[in-house]
Tab-separated table of C-alpha atoms and ligand atoms in Angstrom:
chain	number	residue	atom	x	y	z
P	1	UNK	CA	57.360	-22.255	55.050
P	2	UNK	CA	53.785	-23.261	54.837
P	3	UNK	CA	52.672	-19.385	54.636
P	4	UNK	CA	55.378	-19.049	51.267
P	5	UNK	CA	54.555	-22.385	49.449
P	6	UNK	CA	51.027	-21.548	49.232
P	7	UNK	CA	51.876	-17.907	47.925
P	8	UNK	CA	54.303	-19.224	45.335
P	9	UNK	CA	51.424	-21.316	44.459
P	10	UNK	CA	49.137	-18.394	43.686
P	11	UNK	CA	51.701	-16.836	41.973
P	12	UNK	CA	52.773	-19.660	40.236
P	13	UNK	CA	48.678	-20.229	38.952
P	14	UNK	CA	47.841	-16.815	37.797
P	15	UNK	CA	50.707	-17.118	35.779
P	16	UNK	CA	49.660	-19.865	34.675
P	17	UNK	CA	45.896	-18.903	32.876
P	18	UNK	CA	48.611	-16.858	30.054
P	19	UNK	CA	51.279	-18.759	30.268
P	20	UNK	CA	52.187	-18.963	26.779
P	21	UNK	CA	51.173	-16.192	24.523
P	22	UNK	CA	51.529	-13.609	27.044
P	23	UNK	CA	53.291	-10.379	25.540
P	24	UNK	CA	56.588	-9.945	27.115
P	25	UNK	CA	58.301	-6.580	28.089
P	26	UNK	CA	62.190	-6.050	28.169
P	27	UNK	CA	63.424	-5.685	31.878
P	28	UNK	CA	66.779	-5.088	33.313
P	29	UNK	CA	66.739	-7.024	37.165
P	30	UNK	CA	68.167	-3.958	38.995
P	31	UNK	CA	70.104	-6.464	41.698
P	32	UNK	CA	71.828	-9.204	38.690
P	33	UNK	CA	71.337	-5.918	36.121
P	34	UNK	CA	70.245	-9.466	33.748
P	35	UNK	CA	67.770	-8.282	30.842
P	36	UNK	CA	64.505	-11.011	31.079
P	37	UNK	CA	61.373	-11.250	29.041
P	38	UNK	CA	58.791	-10.060	31.431
P	39	UNK	CA	54.667	-11.561	30.276
P	40	UNK	CA	52.519	-8.374	30.774
P	41	UNK	CA	49.939	-8.669	32.882
P	42	UNK	CA	46.068	-8.700	30.279
P	43	UNK	CA	43.118	-5.721	29.589
P	44	UNK	CA	41.553	-4.978	33.459
P	45	UNK	CA	44.362	-5.583	34.909
P	46	UNK	CA	48.122	-3.775	36.012
P	47	UNK	CA	52.234	-5.136	37.080
P	48	UNK	CA	52.485	-5.070	40.433
P	49	UNK	CA	55.256	-6.781	40.336
P	50	UNK	CA	58.036	-6.945	37.723
P	51	UNK	CA	59.510	-10.715	36.994
P	52	UNK	CA	62.866	-12.494	38.181
P	53	UNK	CA	64.727	-14.786	37.494
P	54	UNK	CA	62.955	-16.658	39.923
P	55	UNK	CA	59.403	-15.246	39.716
P	56	UNK	CA	56.624	-13.978	36.800
P	57	UNK	CA	55.882	-10.897	36.257
P	58	UNK	CA	52.779	-10.208	39.697
P	59	UNK	CA	50.178	-8.599	38.368
P	60	UNK	CA	46.711	-7.237	40.214
P	61	UNK	CA	43.822	-6.321	38.505
P	62	UNK	CA	42.617	-2.438	37.966
P	63	UNK	CA	40.299	-0.538	40.980
P	64	UNK	CA	37.934	0.751	40.588
P	65	UNK	CA	37.265	4.579	38.328
P	66	UNK	CA	40.222	2.820	37.237
P	67	UNK	CA	40.999	0.744	33.641
P	68	UNK	CA	43.524	-0.957	31.233
P	69	UNK	CA	42.162	-2.018	27.880
P	70	UNK	CA	45.112	-3.403	26.711
P	71	UNK	CA	48.029	-6.528	27.603
P	72	UNK	CA	50.103	-3.972	29.276
P	73	UNK	CA	53.295	-3.917	31.498
P	74	UNK	CA	52.514	-0.265	33.779
P	75	UNK	CA	52.840	-0.065	37.066
P	76	UNK	CA	48.993	1.796	37.042
P	77	UNK	CA	45.385	1.709	35.149
P	78	UNK	CA	44.731	4.660	33.737
P	79	UNK	CA	41.863	6.836	35.290
P	80	UNK	CA	38.200	6.958	33.322
P	81	UNK	CA	37.147	10.026	32.142
P	82	UNK	CA	34.619	11.708	34.665
P	83	UNK	CA	31.284	12.223	33.741
P	84	UNK	CA	29.611	12.948	30.145
P	85	UNK	CA	29.906	16.286	28.514
P	86	UNK	CA	26.322	18.090	28.131
P	87	UNK	CA	23.937	16.403	25.795
P	88	UNK	CA	26.053	13.518	25.852
P	89	UNK	CA	25.203	9.911	27.438
P	90	UNK	CA	27.965	6.899	28.137
P	91	UNK	CA	27.249	4.582	26.153
P	92	UNK	CA	29.317	1.988	27.387
P	93	UNK	CA	29.993	2.377	31.227
P	94	UNK	CA	33.913	2.644	32.816
P	95	UNK	CA	34.891	-0.768	34.004
P	96	UNK	CA	38.631	-2.646	34.531
P	97	UNK	CA	38.647	-3.179	30.499
P	98	UNK	CA	36.967	0.461	28.906
P	99	UNK	CA	37.583	3.678	29.675
P	100	UNK	CA	33.836	5.829	29.672
P	101	UNK	CA	32.442	6.012	26.249
P	102	UNK	CA	30.521	9.160	25.898
P	103	UNK	CA	28.114	10.374	22.901
P	104	UNK	CA	26.468	12.862	21.628
P	105	UNK	CA	22.060	11.916	22.342
P	106	UNK	CA	20.469	11.554	19.029
P	107	UNK	CA	19.872	14.197	16.210
P	108	UNK	CA	23.645	15.157	17.788
P	109	UNK	CA	27.336	15.220	16.605
P	110	UNK	CA	30.637	16.166	18.064
P	111	UNK	CA	31.354	19.343	16.786
P	112	UNK	CA	34.931	19.086	17.309
P	113	UNK	CA	34.001	19.799	21.979
P	114	UNK	CA	30.454	19.485	21.795
P	115	UNK	CA	27.330	18.728	20.996
P	116	UNK	CA	25.678	20.487	17.875
P	117	UNK	CA	22.670	19.847	16.520
P	118	UNK	CA	22.719	18.094	12.667
P	119	UNK	CA	22.118	20.574	9.969
P	120	UNK	CA	18.915	20.525	8.717
P	121	UNK	CA	18.704	20.653	4.556
P	122	UNK	CA	16.013	22.919	3.600
P	123	UNK	CA	13.025	22.851	1.208
P	124	UNK	CA	14.455	21.714	-2.150
P	125	UNK	CA	17.203	20.217	-0.547
P	126	UNK	CA	17.262	16.307	1.035
P	127	UNK	CA	19.326	14.419	3.366
P	128	UNK	CA	21.500	11.897	0.492
P	129	UNK	CA	23.745	10.625	4.246
P	130	UNK	CA	22.118	10.869	7.863
P	131	UNK	CA	24.162	12.747	10.417
P	132	UNK	CA	26.009	10.443	13.053
P	133	UNK	CA	27.059	11.033	16.784
P	134	UNK	CA	30.123	12.482	14.783
P	135	UNK	CA	29.310	13.393	11.517
P	136	UNK	CA	26.974	15.574	9.982
P	137	UNK	CA	24.294	15.105	8.059
P	138	UNK	CA	24.821	16.644	4.282
P	139	UNK	CA	22.595	18.090	2.159
P	140	UNK	CA	21.849	18.031	-1.768
P	141	UNK	CA	19.643	19.582	-3.915
P	142	UNK	CA	17.130	17.730	-5.075
P	143	UNK	CA	17.641	16.724	-8.550
P	144	UNK	CA	14.559	17.086	-11.489
P	145	UNK	CA	11.586	15.068	-10.968
P	146	UNK	CA	11.901	15.067	-6.855
P	147	UNK	CA	11.481	17.837	-4.208
P	148	UNK	CA	11.513	18.276	-0.645
P	149	UNK	CA	8.446	20.628	0.611
P	150	UNK	CA	10.205	20.193	4.487
P	151	UNK	CA	12.950	20.956	6.475
P	152	UNK	CA	14.362	18.205	8.404
P	153	UNK	CA	17.773	16.678	8.963
P	154	UNK	CA	15.701	13.995	8.048
P	155	UNK	CA	14.252	13.702	5.322
P	156	UNK	CA	15.310	12.050	1.738
P	157	UNK	CA	14.101	14.205	-1.841
P	158	UNK	CA	10.920	12.189	-3.331
P	159	UNK	CA	9.737	11.528	-6.507
P	160	UNK	CA	7.226	14.162	-7.948
P	161	UNK	CA	3.695	12.437	-8.221
P	162	UNK	CA	3.467	10.668	-11.277
P	163	UNK	CA	-0.339	11.821	-12.990
P	164	UNK	CA	0.263	10.337	-16.037
P	165	UNK	CA	1.042	6.464	-13.854
P	166	UNK	CA	-2.011	7.658	-12.244
P	167	UNK	CA	-4.384	8.360	-15.311
P	168	UNK	CA	-4.797	11.602	-14.658
P	169	UNK	CA	-3.808	15.107	-15.547
P	170	UNK	CA	-1.351	17.505	-14.202
P	171	UNK	CA	-3.110	20.447	-11.973
P	172	UNK	CA	0.085	22.135	-10.275
P	173	UNK	CA	3.729	20.897	-11.770
P	174	UNK	CA	5.713	20.278	-9.180
P	175	UNK	CA	9.303	21.890	-8.327
P	176	UNK	CA	12.388	20.603	-6.102
P	177	UNK	CA	10.019	21.922	-3.202
P	178	UNK	CA	6.344	20.941	-4.548
P	179	UNK	CA	4.728	18.196	-5.108
P	180	UNK	CA	2.491	17.101	-8.650
P	181	UNK	CA	-1.022	17.965	-8.394
P	182	UNK	CA	-3.173	15.615	-9.379
P	183	UNK	CA	-5.759	16.699	-10.772
P	184	UNK	CA	-8.999	15.096	-9.114
P	185	UNK	CA	-10.757	12.419	-10.981
P	186	UNK	CA	-14.845	12.803	-10.198
P	187	UNK	CA	-16.149	10.891	-6.775
P	188	UNK	CA	-17.476	7.155	-8.107
P	189	UNK	CA	-20.445	7.571	-8.927
P	190	UNK	CA	-22.564	3.805	-7.462
P	191	UNK	CA	-25.238	4.115	-9.245
P	192	UNK	CA	-25.539	2.552	-13.163
P	193	UNK	CA	-26.521	4.416	-16.000
P	194	UNK	CA	-27.837	1.465	-17.640
P	195	UNK	CA	-28.650	-1.628	-15.433
P	196	UNK	CA	-27.728	-5.812	-16.656
P	197	UNK	CA	-31.396	-5.812	-17.074
P	198	UNK	CA	-32.321	-2.434	-18.970
P	199	UNK	CA	-29.526	-3.931	-21.339
P	200	UNK	CA	-30.355	-6.930	-21.948
P	201	UNK	CA	-34.289	-6.073	-22.825
P	202	UNK	CA	-32.772	-4.321	-25.879
P	203	UNK	CA	-30.534	-7.105	-26.936
P	204	UNK	CA	-33.434	-9.182	-28.489
P	205	UNK	CA	-34.115	-8.767	-31.461
P	206	UNK	CA	-35.575	-5.273	-32.664
P	207	UNK	CA	-38.903	-3.828	-31.128
P	208	UNK	CA	-41.735	-3.567	-33.527
P	209	UNK	CA	-41.439	-0.648	-36.055
P	210	UNK	CA	-43.476	2.094	-35.017
P	211	UNK	CA	-41.873	1.279	-31.388
P	212	UNK	CA	-39.738	5.018	-31.858
P	213	UNK	CA	-43.568	6.432	-32.747
P	214	UNK	CA	-45.017	5.223	-29.708
P	215	UNK	CA	-42.593	5.391	-27.262
P	216	UNK	CA	-42.697	9.487	-27.946
P	217	UNK	CA	-46.495	9.462	-28.924
P	218	UNK	CA	-46.309	7.740	-24.896
P	219	UNK	CA	-43.699	11.234	-23.597
P	220	UNK	CA	-46.974	13.366	-24.293
P	221	UNK	CA	-47.716	12.757	-20.606
P	222	UNK	CA	-44.748	13.238	-19.212
P	223	UNK	CA	-42.426	16.536	-19.480
P	224	UNK	CA	-40.322	15.433	-21.153
P	225	UNK	CA	-39.435	17.347	-24.245
P	226	UNK	CA	-38.789	17.335	-28.440
P	227	UNK	CA	-35.705	18.541	-27.732
P	228	UNK	CA	-34.854	15.163	-25.173
P	229	UNK	CA	-35.724	13.293	-28.148
P	230	UNK	CA	-33.931	14.387	-30.360
P	231	UNK	CA	-30.730	14.652	-28.387
P	232	UNK	CA	-30.834	11.445	-28.073
P	233	UNK	CA	-31.810	10.344	-31.803
P	234	UNK	CA	-28.602	11.830	-32.863
P	235	UNK	CA	-26.365	10.877	-29.790
P	236	UNK	CA	-26.955	7.244	-30.397
P	237	UNK	CA	-26.939	4.521	-33.198
P	238	UNK	CA	-31.085	3.375	-34.295
P	239	UNK	CA	-30.402	-0.322	-32.121
P	240	UNK	CA	-29.543	2.107	-28.622
P	241	UNK	CA	-32.639	4.466	-29.027
P	242	UNK	CA	-34.920	2.865	-27.984
P	243	UNK	CA	-33.140	1.946	-25.484
P	244	UNK	CA	-32.559	5.126	-24.442
P	245	UNK	CA	-36.045	6.620	-25.133
P	246	UNK	CA	-37.064	3.649	-22.729
P	247	UNK	CA	-34.626	5.072	-20.592
P	248	UNK	CA	-35.541	8.592	-20.362
P	249	UNK	CA	-39.240	7.991	-20.543
P	250	UNK	CA	-38.647	5.798	-17.404
P	251	UNK	CA	-36.828	8.840	-15.453
P	252	UNK	CA	-39.960	11.076	-16.425
P	253	UNK	CA	-42.982	8.761	-15.235
P	254	UNK	CA	-41.712	8.151	-11.631
P	255	UNK	CA	-45.327	8.960	-11.237
P	256	UNK	CA	-47.359	8.275	-13.495
P	257	UNK	CA	-49.135	4.670	-12.252
P	258	UNK	CA	-49.963	3.000	-15.261
P	259	UNK	CA	-46.150	2.227	-15.707
P	260	UNK	CA	-45.226	1.501	-12.544
P	261	UNK	CA	-46.066	-2.794	-12.095
P	262	UNK	CA	-43.461	-2.206	-15.221
P	263	UNK	CA	-40.956	-0.472	-13.370
P	264	UNK	CA	-41.709	-3.453	-10.229
P	265	UNK	CA	-40.853	-6.112	-13.613
P	266	UNK	CA	-37.205	-4.070	-14.342
P	267	UNK	CA	-36.997	-4.511	-10.188
P	268	UNK	CA	-37.719	-7.802	-9.899
P	269	UNK	CA	-34.948	-8.521	-12.143
P	270	UNK	CA	-32.430	-6.568	-10.854
P	271	UNK	CA	-33.812	-8.684	-7.431
P	272	UNK	CA	-32.536	-11.866	-9.106
P	273	UNK	CA	-28.795	-10.022	-10.695
P	274	UNK	CA	-28.342	-8.916	-6.892
P	275	UNK	CA	-29.895	-12.230	-5.688
P	276	UNK	CA	-27.520	-14.126	-8.392
P	277	UNK	CA	-24.221	-11.792	-7.630
P	278	UNK	CA	-24.484	-10.962	-3.982
P	279	UNK	CA	-23.988	-13.972	-1.776
P	280	UNK	CA	-20.138	-14.320	-2.966
P	281	UNK	CA	-17.260	-13.385	-0.973
P	282	UNK	CA	-14.937	-12.012	-3.777
P	283	UNK	CA	-11.349	-11.776	-2.647
P	284	UNK	CA	-10.527	-8.625	-4.705
P	285	UNK	CA	-7.492	-9.934	-6.673
P	286	UNK	CA	-10.785	-13.219	-8.187
P	287	UNK	CA	-12.468	-9.622	-8.801
P	288	UNK	CA	-8.761	-8.089	-10.654
P	289	UNK	CA	-8.791	-11.430	-12.530
P	290	UNK	CA	-12.191	-11.267	-13.225
P	291	UNK	CA	-12.444	-7.842	-15.270
P	292	UNK	CA	-9.023	-8.869	-16.506
P	293	UNK	CA	-10.712	-11.706	-18.220
P	294	UNK	CA	-13.551	-9.657	-20.188
P	295	UNK	CA	-12.356	-8.768	-23.802
P	296	UNK	CA	-11.529	-5.169	-25.119
P	297	UNK	CA	-10.380	-2.303	-23.335
P	298	UNK	CA	-9.993	-3.540	-20.115
P	299	UNK	CA	-11.224	-0.986	-16.776
P	300	UNK	CA	-8.486	0.879	-15.220
P	301	UNK	CA	-7.007	-0.846	-12.177
P	302	UNK	CA	-7.794	2.451	-11.022
P	303	UNK	CA	-11.065	2.436	-11.479
P	304	UNK	CA	-11.739	-1.161	-9.958
P	305	UNK	CA	-9.886	0.108	-7.029
P	306	UNK	CA	-11.890	3.214	-6.463
P	307	UNK	CA	-15.286	1.519	-6.948
P	308	UNK	CA	-14.618	-1.322	-4.694
P	309	UNK	CA	-13.471	1.359	-1.948
P	310	UNK	CA	-16.924	3.010	-2.767
P	311	UNK	CA	-19.182	0.867	-3.495
P	312	UNK	CA	-20.876	-2.321	-1.749
P	313	UNK	CA	-21.362	-4.792	-2.656
P	314	UNK	CA	-23.366	-6.436	-4.988
P	315	UNK	CA	-23.378	-2.794	-6.456
P	316	UNK	CA	-19.679	-3.281	-7.337
P	317	UNK	CA	-19.850	-5.668	-9.290
P	318	UNK	CA	-22.762	-4.865	-11.467
P	319	UNK	CA	-20.781	-1.066	-11.205
P	320	UNK	CA	-18.051	-2.945	-12.601
P	321	UNK	CA	-19.953	-4.446	-15.891
P	322	UNK	CA	-21.465	-1.120	-16.720
P	323	UNK	CA	-17.756	0.873	-16.494
P	324	UNK	CA	-16.933	-2.198	-18.707
P	325	UNK	CA	-19.797	-1.737	-20.832
P	326	UNK	CA	-19.878	1.883	-21.240
P	327	UNK	CA	-15.401	1.665	-21.791
P	328	UNK	CA	-16.185	-0.594	-25.043
P	329	UNK	CA	-19.505	0.489	-25.881
P	330	UNK	CA	-20.019	-2.967	-25.730
P	331	UNK	CA	-22.484	-5.360	-24.887
P	332	UNK	CA	-22.489	-7.184	-22.200
P	333	UNK	CA	-23.735	-10.549	-22.266
P	334	UNK	CA	-21.165	-10.745	-25.159
P	335	UNK	CA	-18.978	-9.623	-23.299
P	336	UNK	CA	-20.282	-12.248	-20.448
P	337	UNK	CA	-20.053	-14.746	-23.280
P	338	UNK	CA	-16.539	-13.945	-24.245
P	339	UNK	CA	-15.373	-14.234	-20.658
P	340	UNK	CA	-12.244	-16.030	-19.993
P	341	UNK	CA	-12.597	-17.870	-17.316
P	342	UNK	CA	-9.662	-19.738	-16.876
P	343	UNK	CA	-8.083	-18.311	-13.783
P	344	UNK	CA	-11.733	-17.947	-12.411
P	345	UNK	CA	-12.839	-19.499	-8.921
P	346	UNK	CA	-15.169	-22.304	-9.616
P	347	UNK	CA	-18.287	-20.368	-8.182
P	348	UNK	CA	-17.568	-17.899	-10.066
P	349	UNK	CA	-17.669	-19.129	-13.185
P	350	UNK	CA	-20.663	-20.504	-12.115
P	351	UNK	CA	-22.654	-17.631	-11.371
P	352	UNK	CA	-20.811	-15.609	-14.523
P	353	UNK	CA	-22.464	-18.264	-16.470
P	354	UNK	CA	-26.050	-18.360	-14.727
P	355	UNK	CA	-26.092	-14.198	-14.726
P	356	UNK	CA	-25.551	-14.621	-18.844
P	357	UNK	CA	-27.825	-17.102	-19.075
P	358	UNK	CA	-31.105	-15.082	-17.587
P	359	UNK	CA	-30.072	-12.608	-18.862
P	360	UNK	CA	-30.712	-13.711	-22.175
P	361	UNK	CA	-32.902	-16.586	-21.398
P	362	UNK	CA	-37.038	-16.981	-21.640
P	363	UNK	CA	-37.908	-14.935	-18.714
P	364	UNK	CA	-36.045	-12.191	-19.989
P	365	UNK	CA	-37.465	-12.395	-23.184
P	366	UNK	CA	-41.316	-12.269	-21.442
P	367	UNK	CA	-40.520	-9.534	-19.351
P	368	UNK	CA	-39.490	-7.518	-23.179
P	369	UNK	CA	-42.600	-8.851	-24.430
P	370	UNK	CA	-44.763	-7.770	-21.578
P	371	UNK	CA	-42.571	-3.502	-22.399
P	372	UNK	CA	-44.397	-3.598	-25.745
P	373	UNK	CA	-47.167	-4.265	-24.905
P	374	UNK	CA	-47.483	-2.128	-21.960
P	375	UNK	CA	-45.735	0.569	-23.972
P	376	UNK	CA	-48.266	-0.372	-26.500
P	377	UNK	CA	-51.490	-0.098	-24.269
P	378	UNK	CA	-52.155	-3.355	-23.787
P	379	UNK	CA	-53.365	-4.628	-20.065
P	380	UNK	CA	-50.420	-7.907	-18.934
P	381	UNK	CA	-49.689	-10.359	-16.668
P	382	UNK	CA	-47.016	-10.417	-14.759
P	383	UNK	CA	-43.389	-12.132	-15.845
P	384	UNK	CA	-41.878	-13.455	-12.941
P	385	UNK	CA	-37.747	-13.602	-12.432
P	386	UNK	CA	-36.972	-15.899	-11.204
P	387	UNK	CA	-33.192	-17.215	-10.926
P	388	UNK	CA	-32.349	-20.246	-9.550
P	389	UNK	CA	-28.797	-21.137	-8.308
X	401	NAG	C1	4.444	18.040	1.328
X	401	NAG	O1	3.930	16.848	-0.099
X	401	NAG	C2	3.489	16.416	0.608
X	401	NAG	C3	3.167	15.599	-0.956
X	401	NAG	O2	2.082	16.379	-1.376
X	401	NAG	C4	2.278	16.621	1.923
X	401	NAG	O3	1.509	15.709	2.005
X	401	NAG	C5	2.287	17.077	2.774
X	401	NAG	O4	1.088	17.708	3.384
X	401	NAG	C6	3.081	18.509	2.362
X	401	NAG	N1	3.457	18.855	3.790
X	401	NAG	C7	3.962	20.713	3.660
X	401	NAG	C8	4.398	20.866	4.968
X	401	NAG	O5	4.037	21.363	3.007
X	402	NAG	C1	-14.947	-13.769	2.902
X	402	NAG	O1	-13.853	-14.017	3.013
X	402	NAG	C2	-13.752	-13.575	4.259
X	402	NAG	C3	-11.480	-14.183	4.444
X	402	NAG	O2	-11.145	-15.160	3.464
X	402	NAG	C4	-14.297	-14.054	5.622
X	402	NAG	O3	-12.661	-13.820	6.746
X	402	NAG	C5	-14.867	-13.511	5.952
X	402	NAG	O4	-15.778	-14.391	6.924
X	402	NAG	C6	-15.881	-14.713	4.793
X	402	NAG	N1	-17.062	-13.596	4.844
X	402	NAG	C7	-18.322	-14.245	4.730
X	402	NAG	C8	-19.137	-13.693	4.413
X	402	NAG	O5	-18.266	-16.097	4.130
X	403	NAG	C1	-53.429	-5.648	-27.245
X	403	NAG	O1	-53.264	-6.648	-27.772
X	403	NAG	C2	-54.113	-7.501	-29.097
X	403	NAG	C3	-53.766	-9.154	-29.276
X	403	NAG	O2	-52.619	-9.549	-27.977
X	403	NAG	C4	-53.908	-6.522	-30.376
X	403	NAG	O3	-55.295	-7.520	-30.942
X	403	NAG	C5	-54.397	-5.174	-30.242
X	403	NAG	O4	-54.211	-5.207	-31.097
X	403	NAG	C6	-54.163	-4.378	-29.275
X	403	NAG	N1	-53.927	-3.301	-28.452
X	403	NAG	C7	-53.241	-2.310	-28.684
X	403	NAG	C8	-54.298	-1.008	-28.091
X	403	NAG	O5	-52.494	-1.739	-29.512
């Protein structure tokens, strides 16, 4: 008697958790011939005993390797499928509520019965829909302006390089199978054809009239030819000629001892510029802002980036100013005067102002006078080029 009660309690408990919301199934009691609405059994179990007028349905859990994924009225659970096929892995193992789920490994899809590799799109074609474990990849011909140079089941067509946007010329036109190739740009040289000091010297009031003649006379002791002099006179304005003649003279006079003190003075001046620009710790953004703040035509962003990559500091700033000067046939001192400083960090504003003052200041003028005297053959005292930071 006691045993019977305990058993009834167990069944009553089992039913109570599903009571009210479990789906029903119709069952004819073979003894009473009464149509009953029995509770179904929840996923993971099966019907061990149908209900009677007295008792609710009795469910039992699926044995191992069997499953029931739905509410059901079955008398047993389903057997889980065998191990997965070749090139498949078990995405979900067998449990009491689900069958083992097999899926093709990466790069394969189920093609009727077997896992086949995803289609590879040949050059000229790109993947427009990636393959899945159940479906193949879809290829499509690259549209105009796009290319694919690989055989791949995943690569899409890519945009052809736009040389014009990069400010470069086309070397080889692109096709659906090849990218456009742009002409190489000449490598950036960090050398500066016109240093800030050299440029500044020749911004002072025109040298004496006979100066060009004097310079030319001094050339007779060097390897400079009349042709070189003529070329400068043909290609540069009268105002710029002394400057380029001087540069030519300088380049040919390296071994000329009488000229060395002058070059030393110029070096001192360059050192002053380096000191002004050297210890600055600028971000690329600072430098971009500086270059955008100069008047006239802007130096192209790629050229700025290439310079920053190629040239050590502080040479990179001097080189950038020189690029601006060449682009604008400009006057750097004047450019610095018109520089829009609003967005620049304070330290940079200060230095740029100082640089402008230095390049047009008293010590630069002394240097200028000295050079004229020296070229005229007069001995002079050294000029102090000091920059106070
Ligand atoms: C495909 O094109 C890219 C971009 O031009 C290039 O870098 C790559 O080397 C090319 N690959 C082949 C296999 O030609
Ligand atoms: C320059 O700035 C960067 C980042 O702002 C910092 O990591 C670096 O130490 C600084 N260098 C000097 C020399 O101040
Ligand atoms: C040297 O300088 C003096 C005065 O500064 C001047 O009188 C003289 O003509 C100069 N010499 C030459 C060779 O130019």
